[in-house]
Short mmCIF file of C-alpha atoms and ligand atoms in Angstrom, two decimals:
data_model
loop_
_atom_site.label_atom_id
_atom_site.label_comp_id
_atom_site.label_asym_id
_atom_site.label_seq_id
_atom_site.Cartn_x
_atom_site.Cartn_y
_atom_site.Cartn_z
CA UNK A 1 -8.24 46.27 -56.59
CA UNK A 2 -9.15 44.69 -53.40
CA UNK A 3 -7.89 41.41 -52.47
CA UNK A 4 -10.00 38.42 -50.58
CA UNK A 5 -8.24 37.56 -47.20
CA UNK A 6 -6.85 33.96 -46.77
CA UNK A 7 -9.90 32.56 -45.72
CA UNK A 8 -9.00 31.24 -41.47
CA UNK A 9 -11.19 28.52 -40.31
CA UNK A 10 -12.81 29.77 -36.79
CA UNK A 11 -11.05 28.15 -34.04
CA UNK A 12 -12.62 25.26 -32.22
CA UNK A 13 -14.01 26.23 -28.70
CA UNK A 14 -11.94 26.05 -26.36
CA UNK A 15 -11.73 22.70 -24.13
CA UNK A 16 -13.54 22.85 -20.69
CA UNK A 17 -11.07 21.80 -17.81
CA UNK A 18 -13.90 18.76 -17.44
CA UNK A 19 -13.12 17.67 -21.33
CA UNK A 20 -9.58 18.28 -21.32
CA UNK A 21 -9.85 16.15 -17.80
CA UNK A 22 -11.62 13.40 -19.77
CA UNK A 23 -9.15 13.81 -22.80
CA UNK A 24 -5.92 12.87 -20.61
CA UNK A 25 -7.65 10.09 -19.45
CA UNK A 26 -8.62 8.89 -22.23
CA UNK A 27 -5.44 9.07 -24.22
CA UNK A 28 -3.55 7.50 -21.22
CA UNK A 29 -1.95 9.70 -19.79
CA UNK A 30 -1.04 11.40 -16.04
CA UNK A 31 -3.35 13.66 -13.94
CA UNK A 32 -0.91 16.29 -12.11
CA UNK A 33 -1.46 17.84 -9.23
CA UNK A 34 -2.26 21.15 -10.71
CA UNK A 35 -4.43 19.94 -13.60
CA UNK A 36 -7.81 20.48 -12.91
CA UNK A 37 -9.64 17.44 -11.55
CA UNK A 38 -13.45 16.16 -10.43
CA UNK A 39 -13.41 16.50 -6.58
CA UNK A 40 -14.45 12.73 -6.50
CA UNK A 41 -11.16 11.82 -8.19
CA UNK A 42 -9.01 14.14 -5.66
CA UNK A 43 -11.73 12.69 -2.79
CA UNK A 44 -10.98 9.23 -4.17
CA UNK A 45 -6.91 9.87 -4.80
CA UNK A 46 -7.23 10.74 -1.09
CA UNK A 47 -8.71 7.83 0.14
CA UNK A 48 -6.93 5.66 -1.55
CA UNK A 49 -3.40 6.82 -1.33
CA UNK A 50 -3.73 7.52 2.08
CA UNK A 51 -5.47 3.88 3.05
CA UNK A 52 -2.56 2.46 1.26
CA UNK A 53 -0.12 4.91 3.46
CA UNK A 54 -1.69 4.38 6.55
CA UNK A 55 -1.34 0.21 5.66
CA UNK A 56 2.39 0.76 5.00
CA UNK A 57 2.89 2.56 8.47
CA UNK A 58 0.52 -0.29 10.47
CA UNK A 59 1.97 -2.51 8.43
CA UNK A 60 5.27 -2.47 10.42
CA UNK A 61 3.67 -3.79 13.92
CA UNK A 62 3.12 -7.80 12.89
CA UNK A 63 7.22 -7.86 11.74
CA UNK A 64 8.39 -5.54 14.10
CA UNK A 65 7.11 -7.85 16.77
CA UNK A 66 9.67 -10.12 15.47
CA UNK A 67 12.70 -8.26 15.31
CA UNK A 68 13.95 -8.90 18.80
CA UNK A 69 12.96 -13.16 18.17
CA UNK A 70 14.32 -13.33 14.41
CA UNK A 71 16.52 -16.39 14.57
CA UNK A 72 19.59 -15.27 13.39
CA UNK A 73 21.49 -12.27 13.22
CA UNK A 74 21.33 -12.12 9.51
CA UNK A 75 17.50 -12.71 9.60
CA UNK A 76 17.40 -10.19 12.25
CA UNK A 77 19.31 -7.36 10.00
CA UNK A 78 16.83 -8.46 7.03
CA UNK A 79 13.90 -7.72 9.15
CA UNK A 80 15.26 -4.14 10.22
CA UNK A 81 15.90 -3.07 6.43
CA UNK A 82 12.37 -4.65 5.09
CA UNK A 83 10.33 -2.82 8.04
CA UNK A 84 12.21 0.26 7.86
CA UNK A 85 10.90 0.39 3.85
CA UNK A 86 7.78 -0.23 5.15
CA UNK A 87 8.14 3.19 7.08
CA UNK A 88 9.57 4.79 4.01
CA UNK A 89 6.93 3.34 1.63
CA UNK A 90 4.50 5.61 4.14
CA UNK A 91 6.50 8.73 3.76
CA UNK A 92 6.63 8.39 -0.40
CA UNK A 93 2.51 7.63 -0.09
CA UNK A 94 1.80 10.75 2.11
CA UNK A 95 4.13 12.87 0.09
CA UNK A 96 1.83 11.72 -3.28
CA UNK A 97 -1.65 12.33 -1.00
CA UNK A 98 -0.52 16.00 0.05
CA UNK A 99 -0.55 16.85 -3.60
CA UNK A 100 -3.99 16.54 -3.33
CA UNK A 101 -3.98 19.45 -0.51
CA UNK A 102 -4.49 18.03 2.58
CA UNK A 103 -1.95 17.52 4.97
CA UNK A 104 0.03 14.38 6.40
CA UNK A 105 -0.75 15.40 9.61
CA UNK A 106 -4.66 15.75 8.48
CA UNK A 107 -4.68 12.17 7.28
CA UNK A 108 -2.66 11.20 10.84
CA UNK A 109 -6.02 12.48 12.63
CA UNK A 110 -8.55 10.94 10.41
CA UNK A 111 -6.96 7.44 10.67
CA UNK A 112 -6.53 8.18 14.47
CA UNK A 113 -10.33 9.06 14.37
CA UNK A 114 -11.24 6.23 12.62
CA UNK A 115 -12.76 8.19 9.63
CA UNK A 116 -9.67 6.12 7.30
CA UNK A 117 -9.04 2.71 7.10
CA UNK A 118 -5.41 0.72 6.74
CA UNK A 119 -5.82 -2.95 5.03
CA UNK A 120 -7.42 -5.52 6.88
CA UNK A 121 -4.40 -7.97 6.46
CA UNK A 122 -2.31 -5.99 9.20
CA UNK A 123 -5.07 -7.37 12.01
CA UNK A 124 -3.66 -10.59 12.63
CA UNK A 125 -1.24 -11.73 14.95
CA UNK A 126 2.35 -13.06 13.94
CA UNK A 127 2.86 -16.14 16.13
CA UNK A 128 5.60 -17.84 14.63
CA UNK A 129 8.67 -16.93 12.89
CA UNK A 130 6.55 -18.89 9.48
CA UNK A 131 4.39 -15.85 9.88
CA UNK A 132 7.13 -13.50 8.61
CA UNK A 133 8.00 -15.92 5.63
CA UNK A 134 4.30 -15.65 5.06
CA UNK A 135 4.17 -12.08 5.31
CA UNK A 136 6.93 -11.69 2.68
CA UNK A 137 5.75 -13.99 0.48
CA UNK A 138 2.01 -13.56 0.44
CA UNK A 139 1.03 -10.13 1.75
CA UNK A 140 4.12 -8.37 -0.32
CA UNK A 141 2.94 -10.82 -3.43
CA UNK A 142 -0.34 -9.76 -3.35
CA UNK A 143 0.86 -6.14 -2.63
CA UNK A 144 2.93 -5.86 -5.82
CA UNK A 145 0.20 -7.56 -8.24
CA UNK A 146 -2.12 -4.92 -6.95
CA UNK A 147 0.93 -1.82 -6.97
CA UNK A 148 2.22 -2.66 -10.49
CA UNK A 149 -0.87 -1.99 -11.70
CA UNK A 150 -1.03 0.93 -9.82
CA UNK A 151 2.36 1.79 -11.46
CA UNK A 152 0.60 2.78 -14.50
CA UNK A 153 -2.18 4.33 -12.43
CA UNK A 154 -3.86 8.05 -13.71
CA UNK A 155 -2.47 10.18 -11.01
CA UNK A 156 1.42 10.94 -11.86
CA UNK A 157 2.81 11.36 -8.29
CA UNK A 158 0.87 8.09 -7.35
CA UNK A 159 2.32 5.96 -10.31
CA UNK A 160 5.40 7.06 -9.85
CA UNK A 161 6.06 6.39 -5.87
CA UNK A 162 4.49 2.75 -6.90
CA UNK A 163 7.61 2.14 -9.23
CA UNK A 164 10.33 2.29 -5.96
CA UNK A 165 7.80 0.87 -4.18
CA UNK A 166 7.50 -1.68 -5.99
CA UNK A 167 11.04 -2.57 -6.44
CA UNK A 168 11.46 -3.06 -2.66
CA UNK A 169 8.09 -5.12 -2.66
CA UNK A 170 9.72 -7.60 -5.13
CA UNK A 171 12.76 -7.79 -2.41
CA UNK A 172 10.56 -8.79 0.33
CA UNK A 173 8.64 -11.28 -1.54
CA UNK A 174 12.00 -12.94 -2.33
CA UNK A 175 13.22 -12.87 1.68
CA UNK A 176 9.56 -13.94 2.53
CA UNK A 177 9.88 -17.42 0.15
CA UNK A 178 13.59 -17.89 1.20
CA UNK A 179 12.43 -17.95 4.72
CA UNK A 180 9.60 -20.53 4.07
CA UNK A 181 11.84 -22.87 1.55
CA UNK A 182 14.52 -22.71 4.34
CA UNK A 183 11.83 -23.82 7.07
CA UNK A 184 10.85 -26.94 4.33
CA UNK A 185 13.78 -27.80 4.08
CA UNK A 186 14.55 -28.29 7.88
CA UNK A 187 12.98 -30.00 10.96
CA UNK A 188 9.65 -32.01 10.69
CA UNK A 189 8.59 -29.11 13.70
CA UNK A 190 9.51 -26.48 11.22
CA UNK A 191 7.90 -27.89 8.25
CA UNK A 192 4.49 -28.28 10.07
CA UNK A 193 5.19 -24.58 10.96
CA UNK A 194 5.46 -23.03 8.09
CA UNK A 195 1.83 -25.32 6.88
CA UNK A 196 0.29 -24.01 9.64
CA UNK A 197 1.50 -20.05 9.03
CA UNK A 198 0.22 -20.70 5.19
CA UNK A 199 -3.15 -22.04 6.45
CA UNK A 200 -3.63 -18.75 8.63
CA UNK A 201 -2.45 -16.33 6.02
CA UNK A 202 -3.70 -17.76 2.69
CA UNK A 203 -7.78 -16.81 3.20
CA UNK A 204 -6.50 -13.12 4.73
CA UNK A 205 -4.11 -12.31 1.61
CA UNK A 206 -7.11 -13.52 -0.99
CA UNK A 207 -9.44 -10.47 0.77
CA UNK A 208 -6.63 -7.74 0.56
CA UNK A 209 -7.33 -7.06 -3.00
CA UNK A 210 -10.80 -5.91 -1.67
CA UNK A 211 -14.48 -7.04 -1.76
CA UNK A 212 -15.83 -9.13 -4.89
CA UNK A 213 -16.77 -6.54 -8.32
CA UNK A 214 -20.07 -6.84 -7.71
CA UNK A 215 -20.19 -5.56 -3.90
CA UNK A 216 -17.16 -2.88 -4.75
CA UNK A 217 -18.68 0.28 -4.69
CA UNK A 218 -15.47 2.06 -5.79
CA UNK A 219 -14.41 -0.17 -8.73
CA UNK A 220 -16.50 1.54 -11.80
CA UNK A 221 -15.92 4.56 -11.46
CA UNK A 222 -12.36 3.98 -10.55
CA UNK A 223 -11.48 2.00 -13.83
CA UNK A 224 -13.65 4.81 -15.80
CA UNK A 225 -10.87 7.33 -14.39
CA UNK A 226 -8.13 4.72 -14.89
CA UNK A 227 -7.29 4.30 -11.13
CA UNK A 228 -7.77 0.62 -11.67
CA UNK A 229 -6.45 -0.94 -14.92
CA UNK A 230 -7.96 -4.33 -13.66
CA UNK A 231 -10.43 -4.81 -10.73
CA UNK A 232 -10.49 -6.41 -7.88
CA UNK A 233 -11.11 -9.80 -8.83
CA UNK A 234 -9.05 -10.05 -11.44
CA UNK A 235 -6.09 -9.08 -9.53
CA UNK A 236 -6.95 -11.84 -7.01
CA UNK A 237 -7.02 -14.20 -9.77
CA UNK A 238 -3.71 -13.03 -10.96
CA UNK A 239 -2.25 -13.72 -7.67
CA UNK A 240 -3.85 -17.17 -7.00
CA UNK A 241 -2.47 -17.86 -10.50
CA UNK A 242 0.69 -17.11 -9.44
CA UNK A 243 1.26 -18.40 -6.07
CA UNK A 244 -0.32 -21.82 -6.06
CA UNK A 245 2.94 -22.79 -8.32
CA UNK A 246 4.89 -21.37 -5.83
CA UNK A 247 3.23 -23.17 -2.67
CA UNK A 248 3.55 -26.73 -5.08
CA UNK A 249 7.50 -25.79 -4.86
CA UNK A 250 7.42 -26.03 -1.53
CA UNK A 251 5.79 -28.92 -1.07
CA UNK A 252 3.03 -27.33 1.34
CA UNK A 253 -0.84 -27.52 0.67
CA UNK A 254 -2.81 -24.40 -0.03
CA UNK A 255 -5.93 -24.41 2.87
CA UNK A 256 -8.53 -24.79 0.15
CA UNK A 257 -10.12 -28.19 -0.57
CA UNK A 258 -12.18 -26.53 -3.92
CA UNK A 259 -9.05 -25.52 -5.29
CA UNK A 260 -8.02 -26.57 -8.84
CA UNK A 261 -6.93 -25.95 -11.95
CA UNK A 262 -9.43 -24.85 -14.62
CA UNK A 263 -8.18 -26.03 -18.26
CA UNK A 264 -10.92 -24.10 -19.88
CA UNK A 265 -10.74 -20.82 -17.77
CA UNK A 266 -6.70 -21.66 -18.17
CA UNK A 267 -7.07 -20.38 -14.33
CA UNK A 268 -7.44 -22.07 -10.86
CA UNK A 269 -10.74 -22.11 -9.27
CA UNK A 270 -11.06 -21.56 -5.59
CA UNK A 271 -13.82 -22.29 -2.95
CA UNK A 272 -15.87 -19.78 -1.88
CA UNK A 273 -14.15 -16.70 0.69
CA UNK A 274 -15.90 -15.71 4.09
CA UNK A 275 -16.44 -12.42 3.47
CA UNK A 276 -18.02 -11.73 6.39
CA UNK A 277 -15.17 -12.29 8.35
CA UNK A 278 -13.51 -9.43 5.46
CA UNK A 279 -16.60 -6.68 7.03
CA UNK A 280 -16.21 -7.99 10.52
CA UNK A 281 -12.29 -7.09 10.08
CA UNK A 282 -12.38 -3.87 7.98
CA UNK A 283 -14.95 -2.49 10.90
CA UNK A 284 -13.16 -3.04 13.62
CA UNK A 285 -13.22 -6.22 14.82
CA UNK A 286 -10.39 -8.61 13.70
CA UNK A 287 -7.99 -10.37 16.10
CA UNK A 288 -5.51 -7.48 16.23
CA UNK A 289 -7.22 -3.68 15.46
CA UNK A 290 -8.13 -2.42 18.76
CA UNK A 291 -3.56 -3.95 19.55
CA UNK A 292 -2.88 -2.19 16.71
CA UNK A 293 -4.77 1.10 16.80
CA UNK A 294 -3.91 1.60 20.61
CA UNK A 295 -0.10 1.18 19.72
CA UNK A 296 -0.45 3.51 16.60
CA UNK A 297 -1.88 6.32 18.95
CA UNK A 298 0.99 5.08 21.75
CA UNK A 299 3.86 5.88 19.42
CA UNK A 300 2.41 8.84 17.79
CA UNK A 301 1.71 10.52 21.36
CA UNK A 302 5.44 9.65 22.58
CA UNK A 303 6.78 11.32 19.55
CA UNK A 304 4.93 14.12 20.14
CA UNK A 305 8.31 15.77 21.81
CA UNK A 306 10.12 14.83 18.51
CA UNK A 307 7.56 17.05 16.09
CA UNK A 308 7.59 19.87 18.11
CA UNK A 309 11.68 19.48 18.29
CA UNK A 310 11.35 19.66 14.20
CA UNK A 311 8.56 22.51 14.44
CA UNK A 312 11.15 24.32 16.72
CA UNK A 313 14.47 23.98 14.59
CA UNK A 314 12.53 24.47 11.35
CA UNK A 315 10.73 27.58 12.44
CA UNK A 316 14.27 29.14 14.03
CA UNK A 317 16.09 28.33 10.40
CA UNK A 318 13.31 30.21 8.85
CA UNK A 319 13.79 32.85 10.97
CA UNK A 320 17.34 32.92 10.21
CA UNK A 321 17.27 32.93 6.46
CA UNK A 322 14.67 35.82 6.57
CA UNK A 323 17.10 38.23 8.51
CA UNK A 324 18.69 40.73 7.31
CA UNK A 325 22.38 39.59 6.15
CA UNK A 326 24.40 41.17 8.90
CA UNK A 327 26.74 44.04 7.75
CA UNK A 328 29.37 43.86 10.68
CA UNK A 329 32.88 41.87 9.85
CA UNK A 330 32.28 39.50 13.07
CA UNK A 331 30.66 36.36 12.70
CA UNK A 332 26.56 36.53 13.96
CA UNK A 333 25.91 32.57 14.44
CA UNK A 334 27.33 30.44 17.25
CA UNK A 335 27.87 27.78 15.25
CA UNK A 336 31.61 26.55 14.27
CA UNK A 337 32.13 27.99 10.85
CA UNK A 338 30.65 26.01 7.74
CA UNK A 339 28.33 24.15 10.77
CA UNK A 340 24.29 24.58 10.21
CA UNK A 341 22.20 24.27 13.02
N1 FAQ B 1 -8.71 -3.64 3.79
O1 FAQ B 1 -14.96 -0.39 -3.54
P1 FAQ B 1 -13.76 -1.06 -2.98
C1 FAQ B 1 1.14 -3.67 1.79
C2 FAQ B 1 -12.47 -0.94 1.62
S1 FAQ B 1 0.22 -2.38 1.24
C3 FAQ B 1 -9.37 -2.55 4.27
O2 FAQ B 1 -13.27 -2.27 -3.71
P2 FAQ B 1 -11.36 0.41 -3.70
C4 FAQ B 1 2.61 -3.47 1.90
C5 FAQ B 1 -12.28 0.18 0.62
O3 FAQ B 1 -11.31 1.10 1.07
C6 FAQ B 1 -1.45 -2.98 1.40
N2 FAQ B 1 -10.34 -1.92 3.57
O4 FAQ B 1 -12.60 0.00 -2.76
C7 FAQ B 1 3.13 -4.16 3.09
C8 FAQ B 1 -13.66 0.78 0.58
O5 FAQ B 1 -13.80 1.56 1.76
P3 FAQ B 1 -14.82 2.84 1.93
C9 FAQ B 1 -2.37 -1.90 1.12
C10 FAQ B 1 -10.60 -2.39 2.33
O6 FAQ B 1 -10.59 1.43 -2.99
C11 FAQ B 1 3.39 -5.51 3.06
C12 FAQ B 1 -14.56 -0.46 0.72
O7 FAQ B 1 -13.77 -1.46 1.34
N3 FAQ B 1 -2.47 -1.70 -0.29
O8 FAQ B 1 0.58 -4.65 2.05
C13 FAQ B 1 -9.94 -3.49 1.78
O9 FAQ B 1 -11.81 0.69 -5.07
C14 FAQ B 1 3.89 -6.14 4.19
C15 FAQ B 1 -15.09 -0.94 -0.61
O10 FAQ B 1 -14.04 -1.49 -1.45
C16 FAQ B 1 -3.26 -0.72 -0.78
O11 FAQ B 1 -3.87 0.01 -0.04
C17 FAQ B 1 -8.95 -4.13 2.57
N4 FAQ B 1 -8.27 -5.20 2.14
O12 FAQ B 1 -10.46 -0.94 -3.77
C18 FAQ B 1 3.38 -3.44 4.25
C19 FAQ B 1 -3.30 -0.61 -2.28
N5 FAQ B 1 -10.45 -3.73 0.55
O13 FAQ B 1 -14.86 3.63 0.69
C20 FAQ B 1 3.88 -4.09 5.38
C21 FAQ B 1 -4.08 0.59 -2.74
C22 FAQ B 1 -11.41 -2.80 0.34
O14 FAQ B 1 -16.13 2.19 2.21
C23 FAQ B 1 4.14 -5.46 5.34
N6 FAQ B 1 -5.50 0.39 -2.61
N7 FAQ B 1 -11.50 -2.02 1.42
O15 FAQ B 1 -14.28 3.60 3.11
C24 FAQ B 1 -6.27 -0.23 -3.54
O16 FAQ B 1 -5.76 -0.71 -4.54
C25 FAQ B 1 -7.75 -0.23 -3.34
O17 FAQ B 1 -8.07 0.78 -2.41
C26 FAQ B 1 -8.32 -1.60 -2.86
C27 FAQ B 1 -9.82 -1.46 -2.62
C28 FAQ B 1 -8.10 -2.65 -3.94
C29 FAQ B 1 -7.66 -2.06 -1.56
#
């Protein structure tokens, strides 16, 4: 007697990397660095997590250049810890782009060369101690609306370094509005201060969130591959939404005479931004790039002795660990016992 075999359905064929690519997406979830990926999502990962890197580490010059002026010692200590994050948010955002495969260093050189860009809002001076309480409040408010989005971004090692980062953005924000409700509070000098700091900073934090939808080149593909949850301008909506409250609390007028609240929309409408001042910036020619640039380059050339100090002492450890364990009694290393060099 012969029997029929269990009758197996043919199996489905199997997922190109390109669909399975597509499928992650789709459903949500996190690209990892060794998942296969288009090249224009690693070339755009690239770009974009190292911009944002490169921001973090320019990002330090306008508040550093208050850290010797800050008005009290406790302001003073503040500023250390908040621009010291600002140095650590860099080393968490070039850790995220070397998964990608290129190298911290390589992204150093391209900024250095000009072929990467850092945000625009890091090209204007800091004149007044209001600057700083601007800083805080507007350029780290607009910097978390646009991170906790990017909390939930496609690329895993991204998302992730955006959720600390974040946290610490939230801090800042706080110190940057406790500096300006302490200045409205005070002197009629200090109070016209910290107008005149808002009137400066307000048009410059609108423009970080990047050009308008229709003149972003970036932003459909991008929200195809779920880099961006929301675009550009909804972001900066978001963030007008938020802070014109916030400015009302402290009794100090946002610079824009269009600006109002728009029962239908249930959002504010705002006048129109210059965005070619936004191109003249991003290519070079803002109050403070060719300041900033020519101190990046000064620092990173007088701590040239300091990399090849680490070069040195990494390349002798290695050297170390890959000889042969010594079979003689007598200690080999100069070092006081338990002591690593
Ligand atoms: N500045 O097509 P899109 C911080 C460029 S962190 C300079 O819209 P995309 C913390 C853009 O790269 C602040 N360039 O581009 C802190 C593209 O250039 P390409 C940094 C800009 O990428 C606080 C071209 O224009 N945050 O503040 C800017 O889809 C206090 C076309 O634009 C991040 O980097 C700009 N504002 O969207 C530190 C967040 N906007 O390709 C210290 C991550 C656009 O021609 C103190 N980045 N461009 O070379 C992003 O979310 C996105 O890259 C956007 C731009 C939204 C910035």
């Amino acid at each position: 007697m012969t029997t029929t075999p269990p009758f197996t359905p043919p199996a489905p064929p199997a997922a190109s990397p390109e669909e399975r690519f597509q499928s992650l997406i789709g459903a949500g979830e996190k690209i990892e660095p060794r998942d296969w990926m288009p090249d224009a999502y690693r070339n755009t990962m690239i770009r974009q997590i190292a911009q944002h890197a490169h921001s973090e580490v320019i990002g330090q010059q306008p508040e550093g250049n208050w850290i010797t002026r800050a008005p009290t010692l406790v302001r003073k200590a503040i500023l250390i810890a908040k621009v010291q994050d600002e140095a650590g948010h860099g080393l968490y955002l070039y850790s995220a782009a070397e998964t990608l495969g290129v190298s911290r260093h390589e992204l150093t050189e391209m900024l250095h060369a000009g072929r990467q860009k850092y945000s625009s809002i890091f090209n204007y001076p800091t004149l007044t101690w209001a600057d700083i309480g601007c800083i805080g409040w507007l350029v780290d408010g607009a910097a978390i609306t646009n991170q906790v989005m990017l909390s939930r971004t496609s690329y895993g090692p991204y998302a992730r370094a955006m959720v600390k980062i974040c946290k610490e953005e939230s801090f800042h924000q706080r110190q940057g509005y406790e500096i300006m409700l302490a200045l409205v509070k005070g002197t009629e000098a200090q109070r016209a201060m910290a107008q005149d700091a808002l009137n400066r900073w307000w048009w410059p934090s609108l423009v970080m969130f990047g050009p308008p939808d229709t003149d972003s080149p970036h932003t459909p593909e991008s929200v195809a591959w779920g880099i961006k949850l929301e675009t550009n301008d909804e972001l900066r909506q978001r963030f007008i939404d938020t802070t014109v409250p916030q400015a009302d609390h402290l009794g100090l007028t946002i610079p824009d005479a269009e600006l109002r609240w728009n029962e239908e929309r249930g959002h504010y409408d705002f006048g129109p931004i210059d965005w070619d001042d936004f191109w003249r910036v991003i290519r070079g020619d803002g109050p403070c790039n060719r300041e900033r640039m020519a101190h990046k380059l000064a620092a990173w050339n007088e701590g040239a002795w300091v990399r090849e100090a680490a070069q040195a002492h990494a390349a002798k450890r290695a050297a170390r660990a890959a000889a042969p364990t010594p079979v003689s009694d007598s200690p080999v290393s100069d070092s006081p016992a338990g002591v690593q060099r």
